[in-house]
Coordinates of C-alpha atoms in Angstrom, one line a residue:
M1 CA -14.6 59.0 36.9
N2 CA -13.6 57.1 33.8
H3 CA -14.8 53.6 34.5
L4 CA -12.6 52.2 31.8
A5 CA -9.6 53.4 33.7
I6 CA -10.4 51.1 36.5
A7 CA -11.6 48.3 34.2
K8 CA -10.6 44.8 35.1
V9 CA -8.7 42.8 32.4
F10 CA -8.8 39.0 32.5
L11 CA -8.3 36.1 30.1
T12 CA -10.7 33.2 29.7
T13 CA -10.1 29.9 28.0
L14 CA -13.2 28.4 26.4
S15 CA -13.4 24.8 25.2
C16 CA -16.0 23.9 22.5
I17 CA -16.6 20.4 21.2
Y18 CA -18.3 19.9 17.8
A19 CA -18.7 17.1 15.3
Y20 CA -18.0 16.8 11.6
A21 CA -18.6 14.0 9.1
I22 CA -15.7 11.8 7.9
P23 CA -15.2 11.8 4.1
E24 CA -15.9 8.3 2.7
A25 CA -12.7 6.3 2.2
F26 CA -14.3 4.0 -0.3
A27 CA -16.6 4.1 -3.3
E28 CA -19.5 2.0 -2.0
A29 CA -22.1 2.4 0.7
K30 CA -24.2 -0.5 2.1
H31 CA -27.6 -0.4 3.5
E32 CA -29.6 -3.4 4.9
S33 CA -33.3 -3.5 5.6
E34 CA -35.0 -5.4 8.5
R35 CA -36.0 -8.0 5.9
R36 CA -32.3 -8.6 5.1
V37 CA -32.5 -6.9 1.6
V38 CA -29.1 -5.5 1.0
V39 CA -28.8 -2.2 -1.0
R40 CA -25.4 -1.3 -2.4
T41 CA -24.9 2.3 -3.7
A42 CA -22.1 4.5 -4.7
D43 CA -21.0 6.8 -1.8
S44 CA -21.6 9.8 -4.1
P45 CA -24.2 11.0 -4.6
K46 CA -25.2 10.1 -1.0
L47 CA -28.4 8.2 -0.5
I48 CA -30.3 9.9 2.3
K49 CA -33.7 8.3 2.1
F50 CA -34.6 4.8 0.7
S51 CA -37.4 2.4 0.8
A52 CA -36.2 -1.2 0.7
P53 CA -38.0 -3.4 -1.9
T54 CA -40.1 -6.2 -0.5
P55 CA -38.5 -9.6 -0.9
A56 CA -40.2 -11.4 -3.9
R57 CA -37.5 -13.9 -4.8
T58 CA -38.5 -17.4 -5.4
E59 CA -36.4 -20.3 -4.0
E60 CA -35.4 -21.7 -7.4
S61 CA -34.7 -18.2 -8.9
K62 CA -31.8 -18.4 -11.4
A63 CA -31.3 -14.6 -11.1
N64 CA -29.2 -15.2 -8.0
G65 CA -31.5 -12.8 -6.1
T66 CA -29.6 -9.8 -7.3
I67 CA -30.8 -6.8 -9.3
K68 CA -28.7 -4.0 -10.9
A69 CA -30.3 -0.7 -11.9
R70 CA -29.4 2.7 -13.2
V71 CA -30.9 5.6 -11.3
H72 CA -31.5 9.0 -12.8
I73 CA -31.6 11.8 -10.1
R74 CA -33.2 15.2 -10.5
P75 CA -31.3 18.3 -9.3
D76 CA -33.4 18.3 -6.1
G77 CA -32.2 14.8 -5.3
Y78 CA -35.4 12.9 -6.1
V79 CA -35.5 10.0 -8.6
S80 CA -36.8 10.8 -12.1
D81 CA -36.3 7.4 -13.8
V82 CA -34.9 3.9 -13.2
Q83 CA -33.7 1.3 -15.7
P84 CA -32.6 -2.3 -15.3
I85 CA -29.1 -3.3 -16.1
G86 CA -28.6 -6.6 -17.8
R87 CA -31.0 -9.5 -17.4
N88 CA -33.1 -9.5 -14.3
D89 CA -35.8 -11.6 -12.7
T90 CA -39.2 -10.0 -13.7
R91 CA -40.8 -10.4 -10.3
L92 CA -37.8 -8.9 -8.5
W93 CA -37.6 -6.0 -10.9
M94 CA -41.3 -5.0 -10.4
S95 CA -40.6 -4.8 -6.6
V96 CA -37.3 -2.9 -7.1
E97 CA -38.7 -0.3 -9.6
K98 CA -41.5 0.7 -7.2
A99 CA -39.1 1.2 -4.3
L100 CA -36.4 3.0 -6.3
R101 CA -38.8 5.7 -7.4
Q102 CA -39.3 6.7 -3.8
W103 CA -35.6 7.2 -3.0
Q104 CA -34.0 10.5 -2.4
Y105 CA -30.3 11.5 -2.8
Q106 CA -28.3 14.4 -1.5
P107 CA -28.3 16.9 -4.4
T108 CA -25.2 17.0 -6.6
V109 CA -23.6 20.4 -6.8
A110 CA -21.4 21.5 -9.7
N111 CA -20.1 25.1 -10.1
G112 CA -22.3 26.2 -7.3
S113 CA -25.6 24.9 -8.7
A114 CA -27.5 21.6 -8.1
V115 CA -27.4 19.4 -11.2
A116 CA -29.0 16.1 -12.4
A117 CA -27.0 13.0 -11.8
V118 CA -26.9 9.3 -12.8
T119 CA -25.8 6.5 -10.5
E120 CA -26.0 2.7 -10.3
V121 CA -27.2 0.5 -7.5
V122 CA -27.2 -3.2 -6.7
I123 CA -29.9 -4.8 -4.6
E124 CA -29.5 -8.3 -3.2
F125 CA -32.5 -10.3 -2.0
P126 CA -32.2 -13.1 0.6
R127 CA -33.4 -16.6 -0.3
P128 CA -36.8 -17.2 1.3
A129 CA -36.9 -19.1 4.6
P130 CA -39.0 -22.3 5.0
H131 CA -42.6 -21.9 6.3
N132 CA -42.9 -18.4 4.7
S133 CA -41.1 -17.0 7.7
G134 CA -39.5 -13.6 8.1
N135 CA -37.9 -12.1 11.2
V136 CA -38.3 -14.2 14.4
L137 CA -40.3 -12.5 17.1
L138 CA -40.1 -15.2 19.8
E139 CA -38.3 -18.5 20.1
T140 CA -38.5 -21.3 22.7
D141 CA -37.4 -24.9 22.8
T142 CA -40.7 -26.1 21.5
Y143 CA -41.8 -23.5 18.9
Y144 CA -40.9 -20.1 17.4
V145 CA -43.0 -17.2 16.1
A146 CA -42.0 -15.4 12.9
E147 CA -43.3 -12.5 10.8
H148 CA -45.0 -13.5 7.6
A149 CA -42.3 -13.0 5.0
G150 CA -42.6 -11.3 1.6
E151 CA -45.3 -8.8 2.7
D152 CA -46.1 -6.5 5.5
W153 CA -47.1 -8.5 8.6
C154 CA -48.2 -5.7 10.9
F155 CA -51.2 -3.5 10.1
P156 CA -51.6 -1.1 13.1
Q157 CA -54.0 1.1 11.2
A158 CA -56.3 -1.9 11.0
D159 CA -55.4 -3.4 14.4
K160 CA -54.3 -6.6 12.6
A161 CA -51.2 -8.8 12.3
T162 CA -50.2 -12.0 10.4
V163 CA -47.7 -14.3 12.0
N164 CA -46.4 -17.9 11.6
V165 CA -45.9 -20.3 14.5
I166 CA -43.6 -23.2 13.8
F167 CA -43.8 -26.0 16.3
R168 CA -41.0 -28.5 17.0
A169 CA -43.3 -31.4 17.5
A170 CA -44.5 -34.8 16.2
A171 CA -47.0 -35.2 13.4
D172 CA -49.9 -35.9 15.8
K173 CA -49.4 -32.6 17.7
D174 CA -52.8 -30.9 17.9
L175 CA -52.4 -27.4 16.5
S176 CA -56.0 -26.4 16.9
A177 CA -57.3 -24.0 19.6
T178 CA -56.9 -26.5 22.5
P179 CA -56.7 -25.3 26.1
E180 CA -52.9 -25.8 25.9
Y181 CA -52.6 -23.8 22.7
R182 CA -54.8 -21.0 24.2
R183 CA -52.7 -20.8 27.4
R184 CA -49.5 -20.7 25.5
F185 CA -50.7 -18.1 23.0
E186 CA -52.2 -15.8 25.6
A187 CA -49.3 -16.1 28.1
E188 CA -46.4 -16.0 25.6
I189 CA -47.2 -15.2 22.0
W190 CA -49.9 -12.5 22.2
P191 CA -47.8 -10.2 24.4
V192 CA -44.9 -10.3 22.0
I193 CA -47.1 -9.5 19.0
E194 CA -48.9 -6.8 20.9
R195 CA -45.5 -5.3 21.8
A196 CA -44.2 -5.3 18.3
C197 CA -47.5 -4.3 16.5
N198 CA -49.6 -1.9 18.6
P199 CA -52.5 -1.4 18.6
I200 CA -53.7 -4.9 17.8
T201 CA -57.0 -6.7 18.2
T202 CA -56.9 -9.4 15.5
V203 CA -54.1 -11.9 14.6
F204 CA -54.1 -14.4 11.7
V205 CA -51.9 -17.3 12.8
S206 CA -50.5 -19.9 10.4
N207 CA -49.4 -23.1 12.2
Y208 CA -46.5 -25.2 10.8
L209 CA -44.3 -28.1 11.9
A210 CA -40.5 -27.7 11.9
G211 CA -38.7 -30.3 9.7
V212 CA -41.4 -30.7 7.1
R213 CA -42.9 -28.6 4.3
V214 CA -46.5 -29.4 3.1
L215 CA -47.0 -28.3 -0.5
G216 CA -50.1 -26.3 -1.5
Y217 CA -52.7 -27.9 -3.7
E218 CA -51.2 -31.4 -3.9
H219 CA -50.5 -31.5 -0.1
A220 CA -47.4 -33.6 -0.7
E221 CA -44.5 -33.5 1.8
I222 CA -40.9 -32.6 1.4
P223 CA -38.1 -32.2 4.0
E224 CA -37.7 -28.6 5.3
T225 CA -34.2 -28.4 3.8
E226 CA -35.5 -29.1 0.3
L227 CA -36.2 -26.0 -1.9
L228 CA -39.5 -25.4 -3.6
K229 CA -39.5 -25.8 -7.4
G230 CA -41.3 -24.1 -10.2
S231 CA -44.7 -22.9 -9.1
Q232 CA -44.7 -24.9 -5.8
T233 CA -45.9 -23.1 -2.7
E234 CA -45.9 -24.1 1.0
R235 CA -49.1 -24.2 3.0
P236 CA -49.6 -24.3 6.8
I237 CA -51.1 -27.2 8.6
N238 CA -54.0 -24.9 9.5
Q239 CA -54.8 -21.2 10.1
L240 CA -56.4 -19.6 13.1
L241 CA -58.2 -16.3 13.4
I242 CA -57.7 -14.9 16.9
Y243 CA -59.4 -11.7 18.0
K244 CA -60.4 -9.8 21.0
N245 CA -64.2 -9.7 21.8
P246 CA -65.8 -6.6 23.3
S247 CA -65.0 -7.8 26.8
G248 CA -61.3 -8.1 26.0
A249 CA -61.2 -12.0 26.0
L250 CA -59.6 -13.7 23.0
E251 CA -61.8 -15.7 20.6
Y252 CA -60.4 -18.5 18.4
K253 CA -61.8 -19.5 15.0
M254 CA -60.4 -22.1 12.5
M255 CA -60.1 -20.7 9.0
A256 CA -61.4 -22.9 6.2
D257 CA -58.8 -21.7 3.6
Y258 CA -56.4 -24.6 4.3
G259 CA -58.9 -27.1 5.7
T260 CA -59.8 -27.7 9.3
Y261 CA -57.0 -30.2 10.0
A262 CA -55.9 -30.2 13.7
S263 CA -52.6 -31.9 13.0
L264 CA -50.3 -33.2 10.2
A265 CA -51.4 -36.7 11.1
E266 CA -55.0 -35.8 10.5
L267 CA -54.1 -34.1 7.2
R268 CA -52.3 -37.3 6.1
A269 CA -55.2 -39.5 7.0
A270 CA -57.7 -37.3 5.2
R271 CA -55.6 -37.3 2.0
G272 CA -54.6 -40.9 2.2
Q273 CA -50.9 -39.9 2.1
Q274 CA -47.9 -41.8 3.6
A275 CA -45.5 -40.0 5.9
I276 CA -42.5 -38.9 3.9
V277 CA -40.8 -37.0 6.8
T278 CA -40.4 -38.5 10.2
L279 CA -41.0 -36.0 13.1
T280 CA -40.3 -36.4 16.8
A281 CA -41.6 -34.4 19.7
T282 CA -39.4 -31.9 21.5
A283 CA -39.2 -32.0 25.3
P284 CA -40.7 -28.9 26.8
R285 CA -38.7 -26.5 28.9
Q286 CA -38.2 -27.6 32.5
A287 CA -39.0 -24.1 33.8
P288 CA -42.1 -22.5 32.1
T289 CA -41.2 -19.1 33.4
L290 CA -38.4 -17.2 31.8
S291 CA -36.2 -15.2 34.1
E292 CA -35.4 -11.6 33.6
E293 CA -32.0 -12.6 32.3
E294 CA -33.6 -15.0 29.8
A295 CA -36.1 -12.3 28.7
F296 CA -33.2 -10.0 28.0
P297 CA -29.7 -11.2 27.3
P298 CA -27.9 -10.9 30.7
L299 CA -25.9 -7.8 31.4
Q300 CA -22.9 -8.5 33.6
L301 CA -22.9 -5.8 36.2
Q302 CA -20.8 -7.4 38.9
G303 CA -18.6 -5.0 40.7
L304 CA -19.9 -1.9 39.1
A305 CA -20.7 1.1 41.3
H306 CA -23.4 2.4 38.9
S307 CA -25.1 -1.0 38.3
R308 CA -28.5 0.4 39.5
Q309 CA -28.6 3.2 36.9
I310 CA -27.1 1.0 34.2
K311 CA -29.6 -1.8 34.8
T312 CA -32.5 0.6 34.8
L313 CA -31.4 2.1 31.5
Y314 CA -30.7 -1.3 30.0
L315 CA -34.2 -2.6 30.9
G316 CA -35.9 0.7 29.7
Q317 CA -37.5 1.2 33.1
F318 CA -37.5 5.0 32.8
N319 CA -40.1 7.5 31.5
L320 CA -42.8 5.6 33.3
G321 CA -44.1 8.5 35.4
Q322 CA -44.0 7.9 39.2
F323 CA -43.0 4.2 38.6
S324 CA -39.8 5.2 36.7
R325 CA -36.7 3.8 38.5
M326 CA -34.7 6.9 37.5
T327 CA -35.9 10.5 37.7
P328 CA -36.1 12.4 34.4
V329 CA -33.1 14.2 33.1
A330 CA -34.8 17.6 33.8
D331 CA -37.0 18.5 36.7
P332 CA -38.1 22.2 37.2
T333 CA -38.4 21.6 41.0
K334 CA -34.7 20.8 41.3
L335 CA -31.7 23.1 41.6
A336 CA -30.7 24.2 38.1
I337 CA -33.4 21.9 36.7
I338 CA -31.1 19.0 35.8
T339 CA -31.5 16.0 38.3
D340 CA -28.8 13.9 39.9
D341 CA -30.0 10.9 37.8
G342 CA -29.9 13.1 34.7
I343 CA -26.3 14.1 35.3
T344 CA -25.4 10.4 35.8
G345 CA -27.2 9.4 32.6
R346 CA -25.5 12.1 30.6
K347 CA -22.1 11.0 32.0
L348 CA -23.0 7.4 31.0
L349 CA -23.8 8.6 27.4
A350 CA -20.4 10.3 27.1
A351 CA -18.7 7.3 28.6
Y352 CA -20.5 5.0 26.2
V353 CA -19.5 7.0 23.1
E354 CA -15.9 7.2 24.2
A355 CA -15.7 3.5 25.2
F356 CA -17.3 2.3 21.9
S357 CA -15.0 4.6 19.9
D358 CA -11.9 3.4 21.7
R359 CA -12.7 -0.4 21.8
C360 CA -14.9 -0.9 18.8
P361 CA -13.5 1.3 15.9
D362 CA -14.3 -1.5 13.4
S363 CA -17.9 -1.7 14.5
L364 CA -18.6 2.0 13.6
S365 CA -20.4 2.6 10.4
S366 CA -19.0 4.4 7.4
N367 CA -21.1 7.4 8.3
K368 CA -19.3 7.9 11.6
I369 CA -18.8 11.4 12.9
A370 CA -15.4 12.6 14.1
I371 CA -15.5 14.8 17.3
R372 CA -13.2 17.9 17.4
E373 CA -12.5 20.3 20.2
T374 CA -11.9 24.0 19.8
I375 CA -10.1 25.9 22.6
T376 CA -10.5 29.6 22.5
R377 CA -8.6 32.2 24.6
R378 CA -10.5 35.5 25.0
S379 CA -9.7 38.8 26.6
Q380 CA -12.7 40.5 28.2
R381 CA -12.8 44.0 29.8
T382 CA -15.5 44.8 32.3
N383 CA -16.4 48.1 34.1
D384 CA -16.8 48.4 37.8
V385 CA -20.3 47.0 37.7
G386 CA -19.3 43.9 35.9
V387 CA -20.6 44.8 32.4
V388 CA -18.4 43.5 29.5
V389 CA -17.2 46.5 27.5
S390 CA -14.9 44.7 25.2
D391 CA -14.4 41.1 24.1
E392 CA -11.4 40.0 22.0
I393 CA -10.3 36.6 20.8
L394 CA -6.6 36.1 21.5
S395 CA -6.2 32.6 20.0
S396 CA -8.3 29.7 18.8
V397 CA -7.0 26.1 18.3
T398 CA -9.0 23.1 17.0
N399 CA -7.8 19.6 17.8
D400 CA -9.0 16.1 16.9
T401 CA -10.2 14.3 20.0
G402 CA -9.7 10.9 18.5
I403 CA -13.3 10.1 19.3
F404 CA -15.8 8.9 16.7
A405 CA -19.6 8.5 17.1
E406 CA -22.5 7.3 15.1
P407 CA -24.5 10.2 13.7
R408 CA -27.5 9.7 16.1
F409 CA -25.1 9.9 19.1
A410 CA -22.8 12.7 17.9
Q411 CA -25.0 15.7 18.7
A412 CA -26.1 14.4 22.1
Y413 CA -22.4 13.6 23.0
V414 CA -21.3 17.1 21.9
S415 CA -24.1 18.7 24.0
V416 CA -23.2 16.7 27.1
R417 CA -19.5 17.5 26.8
N418 CA -20.1 21.2 26.2
S419 CA -22.1 21.4 29.5
D420 CA -19.7 19.4 31.6
S421 CA -18.5 22.4 33.6
F422 CA -22.0 23.6 34.4
E423 CA -23.2 20.2 35.4
A424 CA -20.1 19.6 37.6
L425 CA -20.8 22.9 39.4
V426 CA -24.4 21.8 40.0
T427 CA -23.2 18.6 41.5
I428 CA -20.6 20.3 43.7
M429 CA -23.2 22.8 45.0
R430 CA -25.6 20.0 45.8
Q431 CA -23.0 18.0 47.7
L432 CA -22.1 21.1 49.7
M433 CA -25.7 21.9 50.5
T434 CA -26.6 18.3 51.5
K435 CA -23.3 18.0 53.6
R436 CA -22.1 15.2 51.4
A437 CA -18.8 17.2 51.0
S438 CA -17.2 19.5 53.5
S439 CA -15.3 21.7 51.0
F440 CA -15.5 22.9 47.4
G441 CA -12.2 21.1 46.6
G442 CA -13.4 17.9 48.1
A443 CA -16.6 18.0 46.2
G444 CA -14.6 18.7 43.0
L445 CA -12.4 15.7 43.5
S446 CA -15.5 13.6 44.1
V447 CA -17.0 14.7 40.8
L448 CA -13.8 14.0 38.9
S449 CA -13.5 10.6 40.6
E450 CA -17.1 9.7 39.4
V451 CA -16.4 10.7 35.8
L452 CA -13.3 8.5 35.7
E453 CA -15.2 5.7 37.4
I454 CA -18.1 5.8 35.0
G455 CA -15.7 5.8 32.0
A456 CA -13.8 2.8 33.4
E457 CA -17.1 0.9 34.1
M458 CA -18.4 1.5 30.5
R459 CA -15.1 0.3 29.0
E460 CA -15.4 -2.8 31.2
L461 CA -18.9 -3.5 30.1
V462 CA -18.0 -3.2 26.4
A463 CA -15.0 -5.6 27.0
R464 CA -17.3 -8.1 28.9
H465 CA -19.9 -8.3 26.2
G466 CA -18.2 -7.4 22.9
C467 CA -18.8 -4.6 20.4
K468 CA -21.5 -6.4 18.4
S469 CA -23.4 -7.9 21.3
P470 CA -27.2 -7.2 21.7
Q471 CA -26.5 -6.0 25.2
I472 CA -24.2 -3.2 24.2
K473 CA -26.5 -2.1 21.4
R474 CA -29.6 -2.0 23.6
L475 CA -27.7 -0.2 26.4
G476 CA -26.5 2.5 24.0
E477 CA -29.9 3.0 22.4
N478 CA -31.6 3.3 25.8
I479 CA -29.1 5.7 27.3
L480 CA -29.6 7.9 24.3
S481 CA -33.4 7.8 24.6
Y482 CA -33.1 8.7 28.3
V483 CA -30.8 11.6 27.7
K484 CA -33.1 12.9 24.9
M485 CA -36.0 12.5 27.4
Q486 CA -37.7 10.0 25.0
S487 CA -39.4 6.6 25.8
P488 CA -37.3 3.6 24.9
K489 CA -38.3 1.6 21.8
P490 CA -40.8 -1.1 22.7
E491 CA -38.4 -3.9 22.0
Y492 CA -35.9 -2.3 24.4
S493 CA -38.2 -1.9 27.3
F494 CA -38.8 -4.7 29.8
D495 CA -42.1 -4.6 31.8
A496 CA -41.2 -7.1 34.5
F497 CA -44.6 -7.0 36.2
A498 CA -46.5 -7.7 32.9
Y499 CA -43.9 -10.4 32.0
Y500 CA -44.1 -12.4 35.2
C501 CA -47.8 -11.8 35.7
R502 CA -48.7 -13.4 32.4
R503 CA -46.7 -16.5 33.3
T504 CA -47.6 -17.0 36.9
I505 CA -51.0 -15.4 37.7
T506 CA -53.1 -18.5 36.9
A507 CA -51.0 -20.5 39.4
I508 CA -51.5 -17.7 42.1
I509 CA -55.2 -17.1 41.3
P510 CA -56.8 -20.1 39.5
Q511 CA -59.7 -18.0 38.1
A512 CA -57.4 -15.4 36.6
R513 CA -56.2 -15.4 33.0
P514 CA -53.0 -13.8 31.5
L515 CA -55.2 -11.2 29.8
S516 CA -56.3 -10.1 33.3
C517 CA -52.8 -8.8 34.0
P518 CA -53.1 -5.3 32.5
C519 CA -56.2 -4.7 34.8
I520 CA -54.3 -6.1 37.8
Q521 CA -51.3 -4.0 37.1
K522 CA -53.3 -0.8 36.8
A523 CA -55.2 -1.6 40.1
L524 CA -51.9 -2.2 42.0
Q525 CA -50.2 0.9 40.6
A526 CA -53.2 3.0 41.6
S527 CA -53.0 1.7 45.2
L528 CA -49.3 1.0 46.0
S529 CA -46.5 3.4 46.4
P530 CA -43.7 3.1 43.8
S531 CA -41.4 1.3 46.3
Q532 CA -44.1 -1.3 47.2
Y533 CA -44.8 -1.8 43.5
W534 CA -41.1 -2.3 42.7
V535 CA -40.8 -4.9 45.5
L536 CA -43.5 -7.0 43.9
E537 CA -42.1 -6.5 40.5
D538 CA -38.7 -7.7 41.6
D539 CA -40.1 -10.7 43.6
F540 CA -43.3 -11.8 41.8
T541 CA -44.1 -14.8 44.0
E542 CA -47.4 -16.0 45.4
Q543 CA -46.5 -14.8 48.9
R544 CA -45.3 -11.4 47.8
F545 CA -48.4 -10.9 45.5
L546 CA -50.8 -11.8 48.3
I547 CA -49.0 -9.4 50.7
S548 CA -49.2 -6.6 48.1
A549 CA -52.9 -7.4 47.4
L550 CA -53.7 -6.9 51.1
A551 CA -51.5 -3.8 51.6
K552 CA -54.4 -1.3 51.0
V553 CA -58.0 -1.3 52.2
G554 CA -60.3 -2.0 49.2
L555 CA -57.5 -3.3 47.0
P556 CA -58.7 -6.9 47.0
Q557 CA -62.1 -5.7 45.7
K558 CA -60.4 -3.8 42.9
L559 CA -58.4 -6.9 41.9
A560 CA -61.6 -9.0 42.0
I561 CA -63.1 -6.9 39.2
C562 CA -60.2 -7.9 37.0
L563 CA -60.8 -11.6 37.3

């Protein structure tokens, strides 16, 4: 028998979503480093790799903190030479030249071949902040901690860091290693430094007072708002070397470089100087323990059906092994590998991209990606055993979806949308197998309803917080990390146990110290089930801690080793 004679003929419609880059609509691209150095380049040739110069601008610089340069680019896109344009500050130019030679551009193509090119760039340096301070790592009512500006502050290869602590206090405030200073540093400051610069065993801390600047060499005072002149420099009140000893405890040593003054009042007395700036103490916080909402800007989840998953992603409480509050996206032991949480997380990613594109078009970068959809109609012929014997494309139409995404989100979004049908089928089958739905049609309607619900919830979240809010940025980055099965960035992950333990453990167990918390956490995780551990993490009180500590035989003895 001729199998082709009885072949089945059918049409299929395939939908494929893909991304493409939007051509630049203007002649300038702007890049900004973490140290607020702004780099302005022509949009063609495209800058694809750059190292921002280290800020070296002096406060009285007449060069306006701006450098212009001409960049010569090799055919392979690397920089061959750089030249200053016009008159430039010498110190700034030395920093700029070193950085420019490390840049890389997209090769310029002419007549089918890569050619050399020349372009111009403008680099704008910020005016230095008082107290030699860079980015703020931690801020409270009574002090703030900042990176040391003008140079690298974190040296993980050497387990060292350099930070500045600026106190809002009176001149007689003791800034030496007093019990109060040690408690604050170990409970509040060290964890922040360790989180941002890991591994870390040694920290150089320069202590300053807000409102006043003490000049180097002459030790004279000027108000904080007054700029340094000429060769003037600012010095701290004192500097501490803080390091971990072999047992893990922190040791404190006063450095002699700036003298061993405990306070500004002591420095004044030793130098015979009169007070130029009057300082007053700042009242401490009424509540010494920050809430979860204070630790992370609050995310308004009221009335949202998927608040559990959204909050877990927002706090970065995933990819933590058995203590993750969401299962991984993929699990080989599950039907079709992808998990229910994974499907929800992927829906949240798609909803986030679509909501941000719809409500925040002005907040997308110039490198945004446009998403297109191609719908293809095919004719396939199969024989009586189901083998495809011919495959013909009948038509293919590509449409703009009107959706735009940042480059790092685009590919993940396309992948999610292209697997929608498969993941919907997985969900439907699971609902039928677990009796959550009585029919295929009912399960299908449930899946569609959830997709629409998640989309509406994500648009509502963006509307509640605003396009440029830290909440929306953090949520998007963490959803992307989850979908890509990566750990969240350290600054986007909230370890509630460690956070509350460091702030309350001494009140619960007087002989314990904040540095005991990692050991305590490890002992509890080894003994408690995930649900028992989460109960303690969500309600870190003395009563709950003691109940948890007695939950398992032998656990009190394990905890005693940590003290």
